Coordinates of C-alpha atoms in Angstrom, one line a residue:
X1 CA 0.0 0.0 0.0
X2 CA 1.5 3.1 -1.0
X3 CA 2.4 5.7 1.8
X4 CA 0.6 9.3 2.2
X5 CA 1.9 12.2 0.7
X6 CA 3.3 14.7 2.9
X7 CA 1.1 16.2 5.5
X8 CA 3.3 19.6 5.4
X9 CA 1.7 20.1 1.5
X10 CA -1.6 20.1 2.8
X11 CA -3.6 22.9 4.6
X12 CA -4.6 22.7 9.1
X13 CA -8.2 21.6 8.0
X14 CA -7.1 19.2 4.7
X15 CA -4.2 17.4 6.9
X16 CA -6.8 16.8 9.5
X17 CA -9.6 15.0 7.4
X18 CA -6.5 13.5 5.4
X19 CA -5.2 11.8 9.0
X20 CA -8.8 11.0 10.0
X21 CA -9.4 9.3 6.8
X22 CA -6.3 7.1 6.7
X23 CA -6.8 6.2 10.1
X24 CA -10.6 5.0 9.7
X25 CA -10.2 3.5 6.8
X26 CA -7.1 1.4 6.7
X27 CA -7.3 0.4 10.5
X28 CA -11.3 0.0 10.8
X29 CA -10.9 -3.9 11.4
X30 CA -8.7 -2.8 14.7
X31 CA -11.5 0.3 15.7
X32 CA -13.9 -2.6 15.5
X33 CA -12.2 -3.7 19.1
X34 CA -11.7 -0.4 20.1
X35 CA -12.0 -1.5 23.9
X36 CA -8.7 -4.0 23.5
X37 CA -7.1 -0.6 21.8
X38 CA -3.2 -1.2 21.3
X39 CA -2.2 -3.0 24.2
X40 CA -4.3 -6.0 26.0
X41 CA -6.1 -3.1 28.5
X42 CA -5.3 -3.5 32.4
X43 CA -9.5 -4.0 33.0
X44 CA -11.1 -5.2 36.3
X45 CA -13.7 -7.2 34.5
X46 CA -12.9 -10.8 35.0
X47 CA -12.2 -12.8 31.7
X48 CA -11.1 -16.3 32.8
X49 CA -7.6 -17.8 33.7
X50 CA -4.4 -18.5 32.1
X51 CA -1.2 -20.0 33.2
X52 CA 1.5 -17.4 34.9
X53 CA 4.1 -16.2 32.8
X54 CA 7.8 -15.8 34.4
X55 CA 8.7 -11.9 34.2
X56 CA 5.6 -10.9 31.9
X57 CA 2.8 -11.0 34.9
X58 CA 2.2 -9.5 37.9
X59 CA 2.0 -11.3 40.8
X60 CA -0.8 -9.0 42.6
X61 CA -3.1 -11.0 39.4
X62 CA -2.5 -14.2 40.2
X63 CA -5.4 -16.6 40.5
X64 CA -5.1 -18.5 43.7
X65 CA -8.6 -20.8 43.5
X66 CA -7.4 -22.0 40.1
X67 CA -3.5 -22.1 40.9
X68 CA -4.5 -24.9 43.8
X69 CA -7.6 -26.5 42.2
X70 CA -4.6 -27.0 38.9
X71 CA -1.5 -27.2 40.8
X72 CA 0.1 -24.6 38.0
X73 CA 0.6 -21.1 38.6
X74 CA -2.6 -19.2 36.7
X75 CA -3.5 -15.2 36.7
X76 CA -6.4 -13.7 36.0
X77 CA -7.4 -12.5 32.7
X78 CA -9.8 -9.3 32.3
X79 CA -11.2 -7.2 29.5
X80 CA -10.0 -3.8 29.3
X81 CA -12.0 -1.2 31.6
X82 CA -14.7 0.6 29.6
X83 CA -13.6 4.1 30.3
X84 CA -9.7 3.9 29.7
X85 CA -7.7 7.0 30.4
X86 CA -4.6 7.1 27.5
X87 CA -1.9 10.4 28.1
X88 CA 0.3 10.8 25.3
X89 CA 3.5 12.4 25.5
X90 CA 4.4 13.9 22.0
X91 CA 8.2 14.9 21.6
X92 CA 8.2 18.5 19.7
X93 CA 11.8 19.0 19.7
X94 CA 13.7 20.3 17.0
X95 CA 15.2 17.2 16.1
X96 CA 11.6 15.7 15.2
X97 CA 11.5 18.1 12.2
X98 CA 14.0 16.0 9.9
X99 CA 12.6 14.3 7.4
X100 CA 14.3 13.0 4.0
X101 CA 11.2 10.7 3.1
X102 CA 7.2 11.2 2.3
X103 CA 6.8 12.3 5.9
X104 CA 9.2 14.1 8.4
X105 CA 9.4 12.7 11.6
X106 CA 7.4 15.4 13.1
X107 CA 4.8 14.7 10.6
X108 CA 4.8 10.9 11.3
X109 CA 4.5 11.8 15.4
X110 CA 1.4 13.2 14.3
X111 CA 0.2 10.1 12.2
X112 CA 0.6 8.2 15.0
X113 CA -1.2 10.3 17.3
X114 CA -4.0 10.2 15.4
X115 CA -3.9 6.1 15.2
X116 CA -3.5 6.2 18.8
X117 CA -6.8 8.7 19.5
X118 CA -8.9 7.1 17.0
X119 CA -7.9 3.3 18.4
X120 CA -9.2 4.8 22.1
X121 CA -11.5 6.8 21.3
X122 CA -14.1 4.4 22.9
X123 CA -17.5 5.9 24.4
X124 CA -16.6 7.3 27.8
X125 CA -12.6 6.7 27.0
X126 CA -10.5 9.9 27.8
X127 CA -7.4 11.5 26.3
X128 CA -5.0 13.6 27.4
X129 CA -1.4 15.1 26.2
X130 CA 1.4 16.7 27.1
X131 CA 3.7 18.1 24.5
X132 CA 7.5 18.9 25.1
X133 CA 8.7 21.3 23.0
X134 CA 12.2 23.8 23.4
X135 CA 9.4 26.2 24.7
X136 CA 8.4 23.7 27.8
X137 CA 5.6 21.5 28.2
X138 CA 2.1 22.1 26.8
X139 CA -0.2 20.1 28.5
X140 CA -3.9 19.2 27.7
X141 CA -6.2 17.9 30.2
X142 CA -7.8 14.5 29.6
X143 CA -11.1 14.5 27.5
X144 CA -13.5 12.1 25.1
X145 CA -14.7 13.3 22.2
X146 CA -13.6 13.6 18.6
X147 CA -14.0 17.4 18.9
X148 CA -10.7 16.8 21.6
X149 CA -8.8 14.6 19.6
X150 CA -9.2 16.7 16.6
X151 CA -8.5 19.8 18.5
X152 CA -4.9 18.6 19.7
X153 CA -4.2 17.4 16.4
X154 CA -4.6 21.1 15.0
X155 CA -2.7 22.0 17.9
X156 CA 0.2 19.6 16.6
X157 CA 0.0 20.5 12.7
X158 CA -0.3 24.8 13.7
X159 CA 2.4 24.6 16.1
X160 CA 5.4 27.0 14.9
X161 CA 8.5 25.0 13.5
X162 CA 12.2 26.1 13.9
X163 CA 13.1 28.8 11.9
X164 CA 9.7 29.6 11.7
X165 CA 10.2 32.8 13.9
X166 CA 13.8 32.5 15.3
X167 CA 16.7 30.8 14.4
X168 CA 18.0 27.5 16.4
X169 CA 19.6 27.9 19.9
X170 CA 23.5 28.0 19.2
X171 CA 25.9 26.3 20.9
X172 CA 29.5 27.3 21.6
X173 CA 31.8 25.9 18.8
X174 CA 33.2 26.9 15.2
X175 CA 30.6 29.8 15.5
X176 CA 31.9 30.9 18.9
X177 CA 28.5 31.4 20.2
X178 CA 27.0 31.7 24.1
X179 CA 25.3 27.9 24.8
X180 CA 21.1 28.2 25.3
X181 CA 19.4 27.6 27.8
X182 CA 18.2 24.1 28.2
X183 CA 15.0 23.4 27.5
X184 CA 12.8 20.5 29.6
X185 CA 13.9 17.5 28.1
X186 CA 11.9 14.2 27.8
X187 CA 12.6 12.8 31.7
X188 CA 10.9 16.5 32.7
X189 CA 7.9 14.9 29.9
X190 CA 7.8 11.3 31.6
X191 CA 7.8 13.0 35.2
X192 CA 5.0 15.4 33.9
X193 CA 2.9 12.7 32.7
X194 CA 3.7 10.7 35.7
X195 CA 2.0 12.9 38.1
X196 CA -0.9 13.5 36.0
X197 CA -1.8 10.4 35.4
X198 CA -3.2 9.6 38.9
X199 CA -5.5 6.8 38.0
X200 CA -4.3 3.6 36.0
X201 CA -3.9 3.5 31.9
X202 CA -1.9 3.9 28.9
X203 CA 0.6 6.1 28.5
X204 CA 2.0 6.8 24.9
X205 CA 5.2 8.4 24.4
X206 CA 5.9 9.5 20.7
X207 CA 9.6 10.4 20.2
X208 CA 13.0 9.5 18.4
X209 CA 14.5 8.8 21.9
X210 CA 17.6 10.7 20.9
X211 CA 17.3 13.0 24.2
X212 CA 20.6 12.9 26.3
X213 CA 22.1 9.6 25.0
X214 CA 25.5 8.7 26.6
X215 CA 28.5 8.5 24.6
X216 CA 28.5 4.6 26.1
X217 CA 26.0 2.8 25.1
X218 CA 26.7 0.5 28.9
X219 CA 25.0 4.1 30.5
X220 CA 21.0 4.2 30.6
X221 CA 20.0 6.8 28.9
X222 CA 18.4 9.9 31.3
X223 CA 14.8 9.0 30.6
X224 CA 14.8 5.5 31.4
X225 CA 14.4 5.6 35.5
X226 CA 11.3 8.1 34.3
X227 CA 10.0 5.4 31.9
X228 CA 10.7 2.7 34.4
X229 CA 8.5 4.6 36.6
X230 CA 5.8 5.2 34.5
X231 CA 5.8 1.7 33.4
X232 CA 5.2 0.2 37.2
X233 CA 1.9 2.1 37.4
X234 CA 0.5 1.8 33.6
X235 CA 0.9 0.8 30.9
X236 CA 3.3 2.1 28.4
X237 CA 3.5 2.4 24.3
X238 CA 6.7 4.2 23.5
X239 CA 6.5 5.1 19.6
X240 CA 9.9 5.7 18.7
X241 CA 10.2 7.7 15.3
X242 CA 13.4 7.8 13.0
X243 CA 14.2 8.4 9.8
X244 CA 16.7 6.6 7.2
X245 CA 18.9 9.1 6.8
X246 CA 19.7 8.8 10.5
X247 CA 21.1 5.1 9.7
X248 CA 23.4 5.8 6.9
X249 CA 25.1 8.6 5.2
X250 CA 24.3 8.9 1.2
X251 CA 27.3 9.3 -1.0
X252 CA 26.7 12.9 -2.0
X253 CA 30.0 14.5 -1.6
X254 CA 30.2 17.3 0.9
X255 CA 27.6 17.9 3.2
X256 CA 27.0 19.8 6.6
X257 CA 25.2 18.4 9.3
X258 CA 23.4 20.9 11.5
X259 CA 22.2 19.3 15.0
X260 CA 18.8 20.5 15.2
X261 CA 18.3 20.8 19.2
X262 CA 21.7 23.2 19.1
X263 CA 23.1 24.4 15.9
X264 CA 26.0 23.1 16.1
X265 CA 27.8 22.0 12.1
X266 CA 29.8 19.9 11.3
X267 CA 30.9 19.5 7.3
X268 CA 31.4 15.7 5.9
X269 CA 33.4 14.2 2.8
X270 CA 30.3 11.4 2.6
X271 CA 32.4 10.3 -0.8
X272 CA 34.6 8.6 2.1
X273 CA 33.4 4.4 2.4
X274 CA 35.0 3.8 5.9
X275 CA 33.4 6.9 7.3
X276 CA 29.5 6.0 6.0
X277 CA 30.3 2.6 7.5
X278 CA 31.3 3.8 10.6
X279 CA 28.6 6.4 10.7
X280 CA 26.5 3.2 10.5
X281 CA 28.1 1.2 12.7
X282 CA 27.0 3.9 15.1
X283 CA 23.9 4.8 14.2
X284 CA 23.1 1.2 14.4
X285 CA 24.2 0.6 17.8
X286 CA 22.7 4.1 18.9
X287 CA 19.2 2.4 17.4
X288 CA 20.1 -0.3 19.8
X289 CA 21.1 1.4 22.9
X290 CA 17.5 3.0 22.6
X291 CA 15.8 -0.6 22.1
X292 CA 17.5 -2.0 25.3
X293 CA 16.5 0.6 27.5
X294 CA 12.7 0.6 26.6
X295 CA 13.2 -3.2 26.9
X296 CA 14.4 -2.6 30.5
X297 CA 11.8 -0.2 30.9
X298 CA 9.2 -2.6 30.8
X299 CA 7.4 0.1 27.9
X300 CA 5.5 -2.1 24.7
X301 CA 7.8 -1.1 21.7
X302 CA 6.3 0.3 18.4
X303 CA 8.8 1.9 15.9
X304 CA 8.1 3.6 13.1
X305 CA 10.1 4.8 10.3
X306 CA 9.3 7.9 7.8
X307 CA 10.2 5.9 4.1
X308 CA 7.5 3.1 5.7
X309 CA 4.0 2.4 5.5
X310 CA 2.9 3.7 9.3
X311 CA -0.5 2.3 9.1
X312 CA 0.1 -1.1 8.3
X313 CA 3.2 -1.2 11.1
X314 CA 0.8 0.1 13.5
X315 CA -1.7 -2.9 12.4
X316 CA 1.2 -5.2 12.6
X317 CA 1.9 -4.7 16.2
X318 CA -1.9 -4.6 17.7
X319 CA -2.2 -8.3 16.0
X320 CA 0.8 -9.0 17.1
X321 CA 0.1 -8.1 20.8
X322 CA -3.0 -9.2 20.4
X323 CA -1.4 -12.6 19.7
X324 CA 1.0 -12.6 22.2
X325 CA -1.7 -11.9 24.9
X326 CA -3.8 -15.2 24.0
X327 CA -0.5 -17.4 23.5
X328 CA 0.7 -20.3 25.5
X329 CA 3.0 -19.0 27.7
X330 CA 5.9 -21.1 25.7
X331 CA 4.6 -19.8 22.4
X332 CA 4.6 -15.9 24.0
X333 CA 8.0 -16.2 25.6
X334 CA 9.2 -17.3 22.0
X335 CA 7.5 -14.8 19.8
X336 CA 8.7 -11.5 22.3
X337 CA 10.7 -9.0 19.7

C-alpha cells in the first residue's frame, strides 16, 4: 500500500480530514475492538484464567482458587475497563523536524497520534497530552470526544516550527557562540505525565528517543528511570520515530550536518566508504542502545520509520500483541521481539 503524501503540503483543516481518513479507513478492522485498543487493557472485569508467565505477569493477578484447584501457577485474565484513560507524551523538539522521506518525523509523530486517539477513542474513554517542545511543556487535560482529539491534532499541525520565527539555539563551537538555555527535556515529559496520570492506563510516548544519549552505550539513557517509573503504574507504548537518513550517510559528496536541538555544524566528505560505514556502525548501535532501554523499561515497543508504511506497522503490532496476549505461555516467551 502506497504511503501518504506529505502532510506539510496540505492545509490545518485538509491534513486533519486526510489523518482521520487514513486512520478510519485502513485500520477499521482494529476500531472494531476499540476496547482491546493497542495493548491487552489492564480491566477489572474478569475474563477467565491462564497459566503465569515468568517476568511478563504480575503477581498481585494471580489466580489462587485455580493455581491450587490446577496445581500450575494461573493469573487472572480481564477485559479492558470501559472508560480507559490514555496520556500521550508527543516529543516536539527540534530534532523531530528531519525528514528525507514522504513524511518528516514530526509529521509521522502526528500520524501516529491520530492512530493512537482514534484506536481509544471508545465511548466514555479519555485522552490527554502533554507536548514537550524547546518552549516547555504544553499540557492538555484528559477529555473524550472527537472534537478533543481533533483539537490537539490542529494544535500539533499549527504549532510553529524552527526557523519559523527565530533561528535555532546556538551552541558554543566553530561559530563561537554563548550555549542556550536548556529546554525541559523528555525525563521532565515522563515526570510530567507521571503525576498526571493519577488513575491507571496507557501512556504513549511519541519520540525519536535521541534526548541525552550517553556517549556509552553500557549508560542508561536519562529518561529510562522516568519510563521505568511510569511503566510500574501503567501501561506504556513508546513510539519511537526515525528516519533513514539517521542510519546511513548517502554518497553525495560534501555535506553539513546541522544538530537541530543546538546548531552546532559539522561538514562531511560522505564520498569517504570507511566513514559512512562507521557512521552506521553507530547509528546502528545508537538504534540499539534506545531498544534496550525501553526493553528494560518494561514500555511495549512500536517503531516507526518515515520511508514506511505507518499504518500497516501500526496494524502489525496490535495483532501481534493481540497474539502474544492469547498465546501459550511457551509460544509468548518465544514470539517477544
Amino acid at each position: 500500500m502506497p504511503a501518504d503524501p506529505g502532510l506539510a503540503e496540505l492545509t490545518a483543516d485538509r491534513r486533519l480530514r486526510r489523518l482521520e481518513l487514513s486512520v478510519t479507513r485502513r485500520l477499521d478492522g482494529l476500531l472494531q475492538g476499540r476496547y482491546r485498543g493497542l495493548l491487552p487493557g489492564p480491566g477489572s472485569e474478569t475474563a477467565g484464567s491462564r497459566e503465569y508467565r515468568p517476568g511478563e505477569d504480575e503477581v498481585r493477578r494471580m489466580d489462587w482458587a485455580v493455581t491450587a484447584r490446577t496445581t500450575v501457577p494461573h493469573v487472572r485474565e480481564v477485559d479492558a475497563d470501559r472508560e480507559l484513560t490514555t496520556w500521550l507524551l508527543i516529543d516536539a523538539s527540534p530534532s523531530m523536524e528531519y525528514g528525507t522521506a514522504e513524511l518528516d518525523k514530526r509529521e509521522l509523530a502526528v500520524a501516529a497520534v491520530a492512530a493512537v486517539g482514534f484506536l481509544t477513542g471508545g465511548v466514555g474513554n479519555r485522552l490527554g497530552a502533554q507536548v514537550l517542545s524547546r518552549d516547555g511543556l504544553r499540557r492538555f487535560p484528559p477529555r473524550s470526544g472527537r472534537t478533543h482529539l481533533l483539537g490537539l491534532l490542529r494544535a500539533l499541525l499549527t504549532a510553529p516550527r524552527v526557523g519559523d520565527h527565530d533561528p535555532p539555539p546556538r551552541v558554543g563551537g566553530q561559530d563561537g557562540d554563548d550555549p542556550a538555555p536548556p529546554g525541559p527535556d523528555l525525563a521532565d515529559g515522563l515526570a510530567g505525565v507521571h503525576r498526571a496520570a493519577l488513575r491507571r492506563g496507557l501512556v504513549v510516548v511519541v519520540s525519536d528517543f535521541l534526548d541525552g544519549l550517553p556517549d556509552d552505550p553500557r549508560e542508561a539513557p536519562p529518561w529510562e528511570t522516568a519510563l521505568r517509573r511510569l511503566a510500574a503504574r501503567h501501561q506504556v507504548l513508546a513510539v519511537e520515530i526515525t528516519d533513514p537518513r539517521e542510519l546511513e550517510l548517502p554518497d553525495v559528496g560534501l555535506v553539513t550536518l546541522v544538530d537541530p536541538e543546538t546548531g552546532r555544524r559539522r561538514e562531511l566528505w560522505t564520498g569517504d566508504r570507511a566513514l559512512r560505514e562507521r557512521y552506521a556502525a553507530a547509528a546502528t548501535a545508537q538504534r540499539d542502545q534506545v531498544r534496550q532501554a525501553l526493553r528494560r523499561s518494561g514500555a511495549t515497543h512500536l517503531p516507526l520509520c518515515t520511508d514506511r508504511d505507518w499504518a500497516a506497522d501500526i496494524v502489525r503490532h496490535v495483532h501481534t500483541q493481540r497474539r502474544l496476549a492469547a498465546a501459550p505461555p511457551r509460544a509468548a516467551r518465544g514470539g517477544v521481539a
